[in-house]
Amino acid sequence: MSVAELTQSEREDLLTAHPQWSLARDGKAIERKLQFEDFNEAFGFMTRVALLADKHDHHPEWFNVYNKVEITLTTHDAGGLSVRDVAMAAAIDAMVG
Ligand code: HBI
């Protein structure tokens, strides 16, 4: 399903509302790097995100080594950032604080 790409000012609002995230890929994506106590905490977090993501049919690109998780969000259908990425970033922030 098609969804509009965020405008420049909407992207700025996103970063203000979610300062832990930064723009990546020429403004087509956002990323956040997280660090946990250990692998168990990191993978537990990934599991919670995975279930949420699948429910919303909006899947993160991510990279995990031991206690580190790097997440990149973008919307293929929009060819860049969309409200779906904002919703996912907000949900992830709510999980980890
Ligand atoms: N995940 N991040 C992201 N962006 C998408 O556009 C997307 C997705 N997961 C599934 C999905 N789109 C499907 O709707 C289509 O690829 C079929």
Short mmCIF file of C-alpha atoms and ligand atoms in Angstrom, two decimals:
data_model
loop_
_atom_site.label_atom_id
_atom_site.label_comp_id
_atom_site.label_asym_id
_atom_site.label_seq_id
_atom_site.Cartn_x
_atom_site.Cartn_y
_atom_site.Cartn_z
CA MET A 1 0.00 0.00 0.00
CA SER A 2 1.34 3.41 -0.97
CA VAL A 3 2.13 6.06 1.61
CA ALA A 4 3.56 9.57 1.21
CA GLU A 5 7.21 10.31 1.85
CA LEU A 6 7.74 12.79 4.69
CA THR A 7 8.48 16.38 3.70
CA GLN A 8 11.65 18.14 4.81
CA SER A 9 9.84 19.87 7.69
CA GLU A 10 8.18 16.61 8.76
CA ARG A 11 11.62 14.99 8.86
CA GLU A 12 12.85 17.81 11.10
CA ASP A 13 9.85 17.32 13.39
CA LEU A 14 10.64 13.61 13.55
CA LEU A 15 14.21 14.27 14.75
CA THR A 16 13.01 16.80 17.31
CA ALA A 17 10.42 14.39 18.68
CA HIS A 18 12.86 11.46 18.61
CA PRO A 19 16.34 12.86 19.29
CA GLN A 20 17.87 9.40 19.68
CA TRP A 21 17.41 8.87 15.97
CA SER A 22 19.44 10.37 13.15
CA LEU A 23 18.97 10.62 9.43
CA ALA A 24 20.72 8.07 7.24
CA ARG A 25 20.89 7.29 3.55
CA ASP A 26 20.49 10.86 2.33
CA GLY A 27 17.42 11.44 4.49
CA LYS A 28 15.69 8.32 3.18
CA ALA A 29 16.02 6.48 6.50
CA ILE A 30 16.58 6.96 10.23
CA GLU A 31 18.82 4.95 12.49
CA ARG A 32 19.33 4.39 16.19
CA LYS A 33 22.13 2.56 17.98
CA LEU A 34 21.33 0.82 21.24
CA GLN A 35 23.43 -0.94 23.82
CA PHE A 36 22.12 -3.41 26.38
CA GLU A 37 23.55 -5.22 29.39
CA ASP A 38 24.17 -8.40 27.47
CA PHE A 39 22.99 -10.51 24.51
CA ASN A 40 19.94 -11.75 26.38
CA GLU A 41 18.66 -8.17 26.89
CA ALA A 42 19.47 -7.21 23.30
CA PHE A 43 17.77 -10.22 21.78
CA GLY A 44 14.78 -9.88 24.10
CA PHE A 45 14.37 -6.33 22.84
CA MET A 46 14.69 -7.49 19.23
CA THR A 47 12.04 -10.11 19.83
CA ARG A 48 9.61 -7.53 21.16
CA VAL A 49 10.30 -5.24 18.21
CA ALA A 50 9.95 -8.14 15.77
CA LEU A 51 6.50 -9.05 17.03
CA LEU A 52 5.35 -5.44 16.89
CA ALA A 53 6.89 -4.91 13.44
CA ASP A 54 5.24 -7.97 12.01
CA LYS A 55 1.89 -6.91 13.39
CA HIS A 56 2.25 -3.61 11.54
CA ASP A 57 3.84 -5.19 8.45
CA HIS A 58 6.71 -2.76 8.88
CA HIS A 59 10.03 -4.48 9.37
CA PRO A 60 13.28 -2.94 10.55
CA GLU A 61 16.69 -3.45 9.01
CA TRP A 62 19.03 -4.19 11.84
CA PHE A 63 22.42 -5.37 12.92
CA ASN A 64 23.25 -7.11 16.17
CA VAL A 65 26.52 -8.08 17.77
CA TYR A 66 26.30 -9.33 21.36
CA ASN A 67 24.75 -6.44 23.33
CA LYS A 68 24.61 -3.89 20.49
CA VAL A 69 21.68 -3.36 18.15
CA GLU A 70 21.63 -0.91 15.26
CA ILE A 71 18.24 -0.26 13.71
CA THR A 72 17.44 1.40 10.40
CA LEU A 73 13.89 2.35 9.46
CA THR A 74 12.64 3.27 6.01
CA THR A 75 9.49 2.69 3.99
CA HIS A 76 9.97 0.93 0.67
CA ASP A 77 6.50 1.90 -0.47
CA ALA A 78 7.28 5.60 0.07
CA GLY A 79 10.80 5.47 -1.33
CA GLY A 80 11.99 7.02 1.92
CA LEU A 81 10.66 7.99 5.34
CA SER A 82 6.95 7.90 6.11
CA VAL A 83 4.62 8.09 9.09
CA ARG A 84 5.14 4.34 9.47
CA ASP A 85 8.75 4.96 10.42
CA VAL A 86 7.71 7.64 12.89
CA ALA A 87 5.27 5.19 14.50
CA MET A 88 7.91 2.46 14.69
CA ALA A 89 10.53 4.84 16.14
CA ALA A 90 8.02 6.00 18.77
CA ALA A 91 7.16 2.40 19.69
CA ILE A 92 10.84 1.47 19.98
CA ASP A 93 11.57 4.54 22.11
CA ALA A 94 8.67 3.61 24.37
CA MET A 95 10.19 0.14 24.87
CA VAL A 96 13.66 1.27 25.87
CA GLY A 97 13.02 4.76 27.24
N1 HBI B 1 8.95 -2.87 6.04
N2 HBI B 1 10.31 -1.16 6.67
C1 HBI B 1 9.39 -1.64 5.82
N3 HBI B 1 8.95 -0.88 4.80
C2 HBI B 1 8.01 -1.35 3.94
O1 HBI B 1 7.63 -0.61 3.03
C3 HBI B 1 7.51 -2.64 4.15
C4 HBI B 1 8.02 -3.38 5.22
N4 HBI B 1 7.58 -4.62 5.44
C5 HBI B 1 6.64 -5.24 4.59
C6 HBI B 1 6.16 -4.41 3.51
N5 HBI B 1 6.56 -3.18 3.31
C7 HBI B 1 5.17 -5.01 2.59
O2 HBI B 1 3.94 -4.32 2.72
C8 HBI B 1 5.57 -4.97 1.11
O3 HBI B 1 6.93 -5.06 0.96
C9 HBI B 1 4.84 -6.05 0.37
#
